[in-house]
Short mmCIF file of C-alpha atoms and ligand atoms in Angstrom, two decimals:
data_model
loop_
_atom_site.label_atom_id
_atom_site.label_comp_id
_atom_site.label_asym_id
_atom_site.label_seq_id
_atom_site.Cartn_x
_atom_site.Cartn_y
_atom_site.Cartn_z
CA MET A 20 21.48 -27.59 -13.47
CA LYS A 21 21.48 -27.59 -9.66
CA ALA A 22 24.59 -28.78 -7.80
CA VAL A 23 25.50 -29.21 -4.13
CA GLN A 24 28.77 -27.36 -3.71
CA TYR A 25 31.39 -26.67 -1.10
CA ARG A 26 32.25 -23.13 -2.20
CA ALA A 27 34.53 -21.49 0.33
CA VAL A 28 36.70 -22.82 3.15
CA GLY A 29 34.72 -23.05 6.37
CA SER A 30 31.32 -22.50 4.75
CA ALA A 31 28.39 -24.95 4.71
CA PRO A 32 27.51 -26.77 1.47
CA GLU A 33 25.11 -24.87 -0.77
CA VAL A 34 22.72 -25.68 -3.60
CA VAL A 35 23.67 -23.52 -6.60
CA THR A 36 23.10 -23.43 -10.37
CA VAL A 37 25.99 -24.48 -12.59
CA PRO A 38 26.28 -25.03 -16.37
CA ASP A 39 25.18 -28.41 -17.75
CA PRO A 40 28.35 -30.48 -18.34
CA GLU A 41 29.29 -31.85 -21.79
CA PRO A 42 31.45 -34.97 -22.13
CA GLY A 43 34.84 -34.37 -23.77
CA PRO A 44 36.94 -36.99 -25.58
CA GLY A 45 36.96 -40.25 -23.63
CA GLN A 46 34.47 -39.00 -21.06
CA VAL A 47 31.04 -40.31 -20.13
CA LEU A 48 28.06 -38.15 -19.11
CA LEU A 49 25.90 -39.76 -16.42
CA GLN A 50 22.42 -38.80 -15.43
CA VAL A 51 22.84 -39.24 -11.70
CA THR A 52 20.27 -41.50 -10.04
CA ALA A 53 21.70 -41.35 -6.50
CA ALA A 54 24.60 -39.86 -4.53
CA GLY A 55 25.70 -40.96 -1.06
CA VAL A 56 26.67 -38.59 1.77
CA CYS A 57 29.97 -39.62 3.42
CA HIS A 58 31.51 -38.34 6.63
CA SER A 59 34.79 -37.78 4.75
CA ASP A 60 33.12 -34.76 3.09
CA ILE A 61 32.76 -33.23 6.53
CA ALA A 62 36.44 -33.96 7.19
CA VAL A 63 37.38 -32.24 3.91
CA MET A 64 35.14 -29.27 4.71
CA SER A 65 36.93 -28.92 8.06
CA LEU A 66 40.41 -28.65 6.51
CA PRO A 67 42.27 -25.34 6.50
CA VAL A 68 42.79 -23.75 3.08
CA GLU A 69 46.42 -24.91 2.73
CA ALA A 70 45.47 -28.55 3.35
CA ILE A 71 42.70 -28.86 0.76
CA GLY A 72 44.83 -29.47 -2.33
CA PHE A 73 42.19 -28.76 -4.98
CA PRO A 74 40.32 -25.66 -6.13
CA LEU A 75 36.92 -24.57 -4.85
CA PRO A 76 34.04 -24.47 -5.57
CA LEU A 77 33.65 -28.24 -5.56
CA THR A 78 30.51 -30.20 -6.47
CA LEU A 79 30.26 -32.80 -3.69
CA GLY A 80 29.40 -36.49 -3.92
CA HIS A 81 32.02 -39.24 -4.14
CA GLU A 82 29.45 -42.04 -3.96
CA GLY A 83 27.66 -41.91 -7.31
CA ALA A 84 25.35 -44.01 -9.46
CA GLY A 85 23.63 -43.09 -12.68
CA THR A 86 22.47 -43.92 -16.15
CA VAL A 87 24.79 -43.32 -19.09
CA ALA A 88 23.34 -40.25 -20.83
CA ALA A 89 25.94 -39.46 -23.52
CA LEU A 90 29.37 -40.58 -24.65
CA GLY A 91 32.26 -38.29 -25.55
CA PRO A 92 34.25 -39.01 -28.72
CA GLY A 93 36.11 -42.33 -28.63
CA VAL A 94 34.31 -43.92 -25.66
CA VAL A 95 33.83 -47.68 -25.90
CA GLY A 96 32.65 -50.27 -23.41
CA VAL A 97 29.44 -48.60 -22.18
CA ASN A 98 26.20 -47.66 -23.91
CA VAL A 99 23.68 -44.88 -23.46
CA GLY A 100 21.04 -46.12 -21.00
CA ASP A 101 23.35 -48.44 -19.01
CA PRO A 102 22.78 -48.27 -15.23
CA VAL A 103 26.17 -47.94 -13.55
CA ALA A 104 27.97 -47.26 -10.28
CA VAL A 105 31.00 -44.98 -10.25
CA TYR A 106 34.32 -46.33 -8.98
CA GLY A 107 35.51 -43.20 -7.18
CA PRO A 108 39.27 -43.39 -6.55
CA TRP A 109 40.38 -42.41 -10.03
CA GLY A 110 44.02 -42.94 -10.99
CA CYS A 111 46.20 -42.58 -14.06
CA GLY A 112 45.18 -46.01 -15.36
CA VAL A 113 48.77 -46.79 -16.37
CA CYS A 114 51.08 -47.11 -13.33
CA ILE A 115 51.70 -50.47 -11.67
CA LYS A 116 49.03 -49.89 -8.99
CA CYS A 117 46.43 -48.88 -11.58
CA ALA A 118 47.43 -51.86 -13.74
CA ALA A 119 46.46 -54.06 -10.77
CA GLY A 120 43.09 -52.25 -10.46
CA LYS A 121 44.32 -50.43 -7.34
CA GLU A 122 43.60 -46.94 -8.65
CA ASN A 123 43.04 -45.96 -5.00
CA TYR A 124 46.82 -46.24 -4.66
CA CYS A 125 47.79 -44.68 -8.03
CA LEU A 126 51.41 -43.60 -7.93
CA ARG A 127 50.84 -40.59 -10.17
CA ALA A 128 47.39 -39.22 -9.23
CA ALA A 129 48.81 -36.41 -7.07
CA GLU A 130 51.41 -35.39 -9.64
CA LEU A 131 48.86 -35.43 -12.48
CA LYS A 132 46.24 -33.69 -10.30
CA ILE A 133 43.74 -36.51 -10.82
CA PHE A 134 41.06 -36.26 -8.12
CA PRO A 135 38.08 -38.45 -7.29
CA PRO A 136 34.69 -37.01 -8.24
CA GLY A 137 33.38 -35.09 -5.24
CA LEU A 138 36.86 -34.89 -3.71
CA GLY A 139 38.47 -32.56 -6.26
CA ALA A 140 36.68 -33.30 -9.54
CA PRO A 141 32.97 -32.38 -9.88
CA GLY A 142 30.98 -35.04 -8.01
CA ALA A 143 27.63 -36.79 -8.06
CA MET A 144 25.44 -34.28 -6.17
CA ALA A 145 23.94 -32.85 -9.33
CA PRO A 146 21.56 -34.18 -11.97
CA TYR A 147 24.50 -34.86 -14.31
CA MET A 148 28.15 -35.70 -13.77
CA ILE A 149 31.19 -36.31 -15.96
CA VAL A 150 33.12 -39.55 -15.51
CA ASP A 151 36.62 -39.27 -16.94
CA ASP A 152 36.85 -42.79 -18.31
CA ALA A 153 34.49 -45.69 -18.96
CA ARG A 154 36.75 -47.93 -16.85
CA HIS A 155 35.52 -46.07 -13.74
CA LEU A 156 32.01 -47.46 -14.33
CA VAL A 157 30.74 -50.76 -12.98
CA PRO A 158 27.43 -52.16 -14.30
CA LEU A 159 24.65 -52.06 -11.70
CA GLY A 160 22.31 -54.40 -13.59
CA ASP A 161 19.11 -54.85 -11.60
CA LEU A 162 20.50 -53.40 -8.36
CA ASP A 163 18.52 -50.43 -7.07
CA PRO A 164 20.87 -47.42 -7.36
CA VAL A 165 19.37 -45.64 -4.34
CA ARG A 166 19.88 -48.52 -1.93
CA ASN A 167 23.24 -49.55 -3.35
CA VAL A 168 25.07 -46.33 -4.24
CA PRO A 169 26.70 -46.25 -0.76
CA LEU A 170 28.43 -49.50 -1.62
CA THR A 171 30.83 -47.52 -3.85
CA ASP A 172 32.49 -46.25 -0.65
CA ALA A 173 30.63 -47.28 2.52
CA GLY A 174 30.70 -50.82 1.09
CA LEU A 175 33.97 -50.88 -0.82
CA THR A 176 36.10 -49.37 1.97
CA PRO A 177 35.06 -51.87 4.70
CA TYR A 178 35.17 -54.71 2.16
CA HIS A 179 38.78 -53.91 1.36
CA ALA A 180 39.64 -53.55 5.07
CA ILE A 181 38.06 -56.92 5.85
CA THR A 182 39.83 -58.72 2.99
CA LEU A 183 43.17 -57.63 4.48
CA SER A 184 42.35 -59.60 7.64
CA LEU A 185 40.46 -62.61 6.27
CA PRO A 186 43.07 -65.17 7.44
CA LYS A 187 42.51 -64.01 11.04
CA LEU A 188 38.71 -64.04 10.88
CA VAL A 189 38.45 -67.77 11.53
CA PRO A 190 35.74 -69.51 13.59
CA GLY A 191 36.23 -68.60 17.24
CA SER A 192 37.75 -65.23 16.40
CA THR A 193 36.30 -61.84 17.33
CA ALA A 194 36.08 -58.72 15.19
CA VAL A 195 35.39 -55.36 16.80
CA VAL A 196 33.71 -52.69 14.67
CA ILE A 197 34.15 -49.22 16.19
CA GLY A 198 31.58 -46.74 14.83
CA SER A 199 28.38 -48.34 13.56
CA GLY A 200 27.57 -45.57 11.10
CA GLY A 201 27.53 -45.53 7.29
CA LEU A 202 30.65 -47.66 6.87
CA GLY A 203 30.31 -49.55 10.14
CA HIS A 204 26.80 -50.93 9.61
CA VAL A 205 27.91 -52.25 6.21
CA ALA A 206 31.11 -53.68 7.72
CA ILE A 207 29.07 -55.70 10.23
CA GLN A 208 27.04 -57.24 7.41
CA LEU A 209 30.11 -58.00 5.31
CA LEU A 210 31.83 -59.65 8.28
CA ARG A 211 28.76 -61.83 8.81
CA ARG A 212 28.52 -62.71 5.13
CA MET A 213 32.21 -63.31 4.47
CA THR A 214 33.44 -64.89 7.72
CA ALA A 215 32.51 -66.96 10.76
CA THR A 216 33.88 -64.37 13.20
CA ARG A 217 31.92 -63.02 16.17
CA VAL A 218 31.17 -59.32 15.73
CA ILE A 219 31.22 -56.83 18.60
CA ALA A 220 30.00 -53.38 17.51
CA LEU A 221 30.75 -50.15 19.35
CA ASP A 222 29.17 -46.72 19.09
CA VAL A 223 28.37 -43.76 21.30
CA SER A 224 24.71 -43.81 20.27
CA GLU A 225 22.11 -46.36 21.38
CA ASP A 226 20.25 -45.89 18.08
CA LYS A 227 23.37 -46.88 16.14
CA LEU A 228 23.88 -49.88 18.41
CA ALA A 229 20.28 -50.93 17.76
CA LEU A 230 20.97 -50.78 14.02
CA ALA A 231 24.21 -52.75 14.58
CA ARG A 232 22.25 -55.56 16.25
CA GLN A 233 19.58 -55.42 13.55
CA VAL A 234 22.19 -55.93 10.80
CA GLY A 235 23.96 -58.79 12.55
CA ALA A 236 26.29 -57.72 15.37
CA HIS A 237 26.44 -60.47 18.01
CA GLU A 238 27.24 -58.03 20.80
CA THR A 239 27.10 -54.25 21.16
CA VAL A 240 29.11 -52.14 23.57
CA LEU A 241 28.88 -48.42 24.35
CA SER A 242 32.10 -46.75 23.25
CA ASN A 243 33.63 -45.30 26.41
CA ASP A 244 36.55 -45.87 28.78
CA GLY A 245 35.02 -49.13 29.95
CA ALA A 246 34.78 -50.59 26.43
CA PRO A 247 38.15 -52.42 26.34
CA GLU A 248 37.37 -54.20 29.61
CA ARG A 249 33.94 -55.18 28.28
CA ILE A 250 35.53 -56.55 25.09
CA ARG A 251 38.08 -58.54 27.18
CA ALA A 252 35.21 -59.94 29.23
CA LEU A 253 33.32 -60.95 26.08
CA THR A 254 36.42 -62.70 24.66
CA GLY A 255 37.54 -64.62 27.75
CA GLY A 256 40.34 -62.12 28.33
CA ARG A 257 41.83 -62.64 24.87
CA GLY A 258 40.78 -59.48 23.07
CA ALA A 259 39.80 -59.15 19.42
CA GLU A 260 41.76 -60.66 16.55
CA VAL A 261 40.61 -57.83 14.28
CA VAL A 262 39.65 -54.28 15.21
CA LEU A 263 38.18 -52.06 12.50
CA ASP A 264 38.07 -48.43 13.63
CA PHE A 265 35.58 -46.43 11.55
CA VAL A 266 36.05 -43.32 13.70
CA GLY A 267 39.83 -43.09 14.06
CA ALA A 268 39.71 -40.38 16.73
CA PRO A 269 42.01 -40.44 19.77
CA PRO A 270 39.41 -42.11 22.07
CA THR A 271 38.74 -44.88 19.54
CA THR A 272 42.32 -45.59 18.52
CA SER A 273 42.98 -46.01 22.28
CA ILE A 274 40.12 -48.48 22.53
CA ALA A 275 41.40 -50.28 19.43
CA ALA A 276 44.86 -50.70 20.95
CA ALA A 277 43.46 -51.79 24.31
CA ALA A 278 41.03 -54.30 22.76
CA ALA A 279 43.53 -56.06 20.48
CA ALA A 280 44.53 -59.71 20.97
CA ILE A 281 48.03 -61.13 20.42
CA GLU A 282 48.67 -61.23 16.62
CA ALA A 283 45.71 -58.90 16.02
CA ASP A 284 45.08 -56.59 13.08
CA ILE A 285 44.10 -53.02 13.94
CA THR A 286 42.77 -51.19 10.91
CA VAL A 287 42.17 -47.46 11.25
CA VAL A 288 39.70 -46.40 8.56
CA GLY A 289 38.25 -43.25 10.15
CA LEU A 290 39.88 -39.87 9.60
CA GLY A 291 39.46 -38.69 13.19
CA GLY A 292 43.10 -37.74 13.71
CA GLY A 293 43.92 -40.47 16.24
CA ALA A 294 46.89 -42.85 16.05
CA VAL A 295 48.01 -46.21 17.38
CA SER A 296 51.61 -46.22 18.52
CA VAL A 297 53.66 -49.27 17.63
CA GLY A 298 56.73 -50.40 19.57
CA PHE A 299 57.81 -53.23 21.78
CA GLY A 300 55.46 -53.45 24.75
CA THR A 301 52.94 -50.87 23.48
CA LEU A 302 50.70 -53.46 21.82
CA PRO A 303 50.15 -57.20 22.21
CA TYR A 304 52.86 -59.24 20.44
CA GLU A 305 52.83 -59.14 16.64
CA THR A 306 49.90 -56.77 16.29
CA THR A 307 49.66 -55.20 12.84
CA VAL A 308 48.38 -51.65 12.39
CA THR A 309 47.28 -50.29 9.03
CA SER A 310 45.26 -47.43 7.53
CA PRO A 311 43.82 -48.31 4.12
CA TYR A 312 42.13 -45.97 1.66
CA TRP A 313 38.97 -47.01 -0.28
CA GLY A 314 39.41 -50.21 -2.40
CA THR A 315 40.09 -51.65 -5.84
CA ARG A 316 37.88 -51.80 -8.91
CA ALA A 317 37.66 -55.58 -8.65
CA GLU A 318 36.56 -55.27 -5.01
CA LEU A 319 33.73 -52.91 -6.01
CA ILE A 320 32.50 -55.55 -8.45
CA GLU A 321 32.70 -58.12 -5.63
CA VAL A 322 30.77 -55.96 -3.16
CA LEU A 323 28.02 -55.36 -5.71
CA ASP A 324 27.85 -59.12 -6.24
CA ILE A 325 27.38 -59.63 -2.50
CA ALA A 326 24.51 -57.12 -2.61
CA ARG A 327 23.00 -58.95 -5.61
CA GLY A 328 22.96 -62.12 -3.50
CA GLY A 329 21.21 -60.31 -0.65
CA GLY A 330 24.30 -60.35 1.59
CA VAL A 331 24.30 -56.65 2.35
CA GLU A 332 21.48 -54.14 2.63
CA VAL A 333 22.37 -50.53 3.23
CA HIS A 334 20.06 -48.71 5.64
CA VAL A 335 19.24 -45.64 3.54
CA GLU A 336 17.56 -42.27 4.26
CA THR A 337 16.77 -40.27 1.11
CA TYR A 338 16.91 -36.50 0.59
CA THR A 339 16.17 -34.23 -2.38
CA ILE A 340 19.00 -32.14 -3.79
CA ASP A 341 17.60 -29.06 -2.02
CA GLU A 342 17.72 -30.98 1.26
CA ALA A 343 21.38 -31.99 0.83
CA PRO A 344 22.69 -29.26 3.18
CA LEU A 345 20.28 -30.61 5.81
CA ALA A 346 21.60 -34.15 5.25
CA TYR A 347 25.14 -32.88 5.96
CA GLU A 348 23.92 -31.07 9.10
CA ARG A 349 22.26 -34.25 10.32
CA LEU A 350 25.34 -36.33 9.54
CA HIS A 351 27.53 -33.86 11.43
CA ALA A 352 25.16 -34.06 14.41
CA GLY A 353 25.30 -37.88 14.40
CA LYS A 354 21.63 -38.11 13.43
CA ILE A 355 21.87 -40.24 10.28
CA ASN A 356 21.32 -43.91 11.12
CA GLY A 357 22.86 -45.78 8.17
CA ARG A 358 23.56 -43.67 5.06
CA ALA A 359 21.95 -40.51 3.63
CA VAL A 360 21.43 -40.62 -0.14
CA ILE A 361 20.66 -37.57 -2.30
CA LEU A 362 18.25 -38.00 -5.22
CA PRO A 363 19.04 -35.31 -7.81
CA ASP A 364 16.04 -34.64 -10.10
CA PRO A 365 17.02 -33.72 -13.64
P1 LIG T 409 29.24 -41.87 10.01
O1 LIG T 409 29.09 -40.54 10.64
O2 LIG T 409 28.13 -42.43 9.19
O3 LIG T 409 29.60 -42.97 11.12
C1 LIG T 409 30.47 -42.72 12.19
C2 LIG T 409 29.89 -43.45 13.40
O4 LIG T 409 30.83 -43.36 14.46
C3 LIG T 409 28.58 -42.84 13.92
O5 LIG T 409 27.62 -43.86 14.08
C4 LIG T 409 28.97 -42.22 15.24
O6 LIG T 409 27.92 -42.25 16.20
C5 LIG T 409 30.12 -43.11 15.65
N1 LIG T 409 31.05 -42.54 16.62
C6 LIG T 409 31.42 -41.25 16.79
N2 LIG T 409 32.30 -41.14 17.81
C7 LIG T 409 32.49 -42.40 18.29
C8 LIG T 409 33.28 -42.95 19.33
N3 LIG T 409 34.05 -42.18 20.10
N4 LIG T 409 33.23 -44.29 19.52
C9 LIG T 409 32.45 -45.08 18.75
N5 LIG T 409 31.67 -44.61 17.75
C10 LIG T 409 31.69 -43.29 17.54
O7 LIG T 409 30.59 -41.79 9.14
P2 LIG T 409 31.03 -42.70 7.89
O8 LIG T 409 30.62 -42.02 6.63
O9 LIG T 409 30.67 -44.10 8.15
O10 LIG T 409 32.63 -42.56 7.96
C11 LIG T 409 33.34 -43.11 9.04
C12 LIG T 409 34.78 -42.62 9.02
O11 LIG T 409 35.48 -43.26 7.95
C13 LIG T 409 34.94 -41.14 8.78
O12 LIG T 409 36.05 -40.67 9.52
C14 LIG T 409 35.24 -41.05 7.30
O13 LIG T 409 35.93 -39.87 6.98
C15 LIG T 409 36.11 -42.27 7.15
N6 LIG T 409 36.23 -42.84 5.80
C16 LIG T 409 37.45 -43.33 5.46
C17 LIG T 409 37.62 -43.93 4.24
C18 LIG T 409 38.95 -44.50 3.87
O14 LIG T 409 39.13 -44.86 2.72
N7 LIG T 409 39.89 -44.64 4.79
C19 LIG T 409 36.55 -44.03 3.35
C20 LIG T 409 35.29 -43.53 3.75
C21 LIG T 409 35.14 -42.94 4.99
ZN1 LIG T 410 33.73 -41.45 1.61
ZN1 LIG T 411 48.15 -44.88 -11.63
#
């Protein structure tokens, strides 16, 4: 079968032919219906060899949806033909974090060399993929896999970040979303659906700001040195109770710190290498800074339920498997508005 692979450090992703996978004991074979293209893949493909932590070549795609095609020996809980979404942050299934459904924070994944599909294990950018355990599958039901596959990461990650700050997102509050891309344009919709907060979206691109307004941002601000002042002006000098930074680069973590209100939450989701320094006098009183990773299995079920109720619609651009390298090029150049989704033909 074809597969989109990252093959050597520093190279561009390539479409290659690999053997058809067979499910082993406990594993599920999916016929992939859709695979999302996340900016984290570009971050991984920019790492030096010593920082990668898993062997290459790697089949990409950590946002996956498919139809159950075959079951390995001993699999229960899913049936051939079921439409499913893949919960990506695989863990050991046994430690206290996994027991709570927080496989994204598994205490033993690193030690046991358990990797998410597309971030160490073979991912979803191929006609077929192996899922290590049926518990990593969430029923899609009637949800369109192409329009909803990004919810497994571009939905789940902002959903988790927002839930951390729900008590602060009261009427009269302001939430700033920095980076209105794949994750950000979903975050805006989730904020609108889940809270009464006012949403101010930032981006460097006018096209992304137009999408931000289309999906529900009350205000949009160009992301530059003047942004904190603009946010202060829009909040009567108070600043934002919650800042979600989906870029996480030095310019945006600076904006996040400068835009925060007293008792704010600053949540750095983006992998851009920036940081917010914490210490007396560096931030408004009692500001909390955190950097979460992905979300829990239960939260993925919740996000899909929001989509089922029409509360979130991902803005999707589709590509064939042969066009996947182009989708990565366009994402790198900032030209994807919303999320790119690869459709692998069997
Ligand atoms: P994306 O490319 O779709 O979106 C990023 C957006 O940020 C784009 O719209 C871009 O124009 C905008 N942007 C770039 N520089 C900016 C700046 N200085 N100010 C404001 N906006 C700016 O990327 P994505 O797939 O949505 O991912 C966003 C980030 O989140 C990436 O760093 C990704 O690696 C990270 N991520 C983290 C997690 C996690 O669990 N923590 C999960 C998924 C993705
Ligand atoms: Zn991702
Ligand atoms: Zn675990």
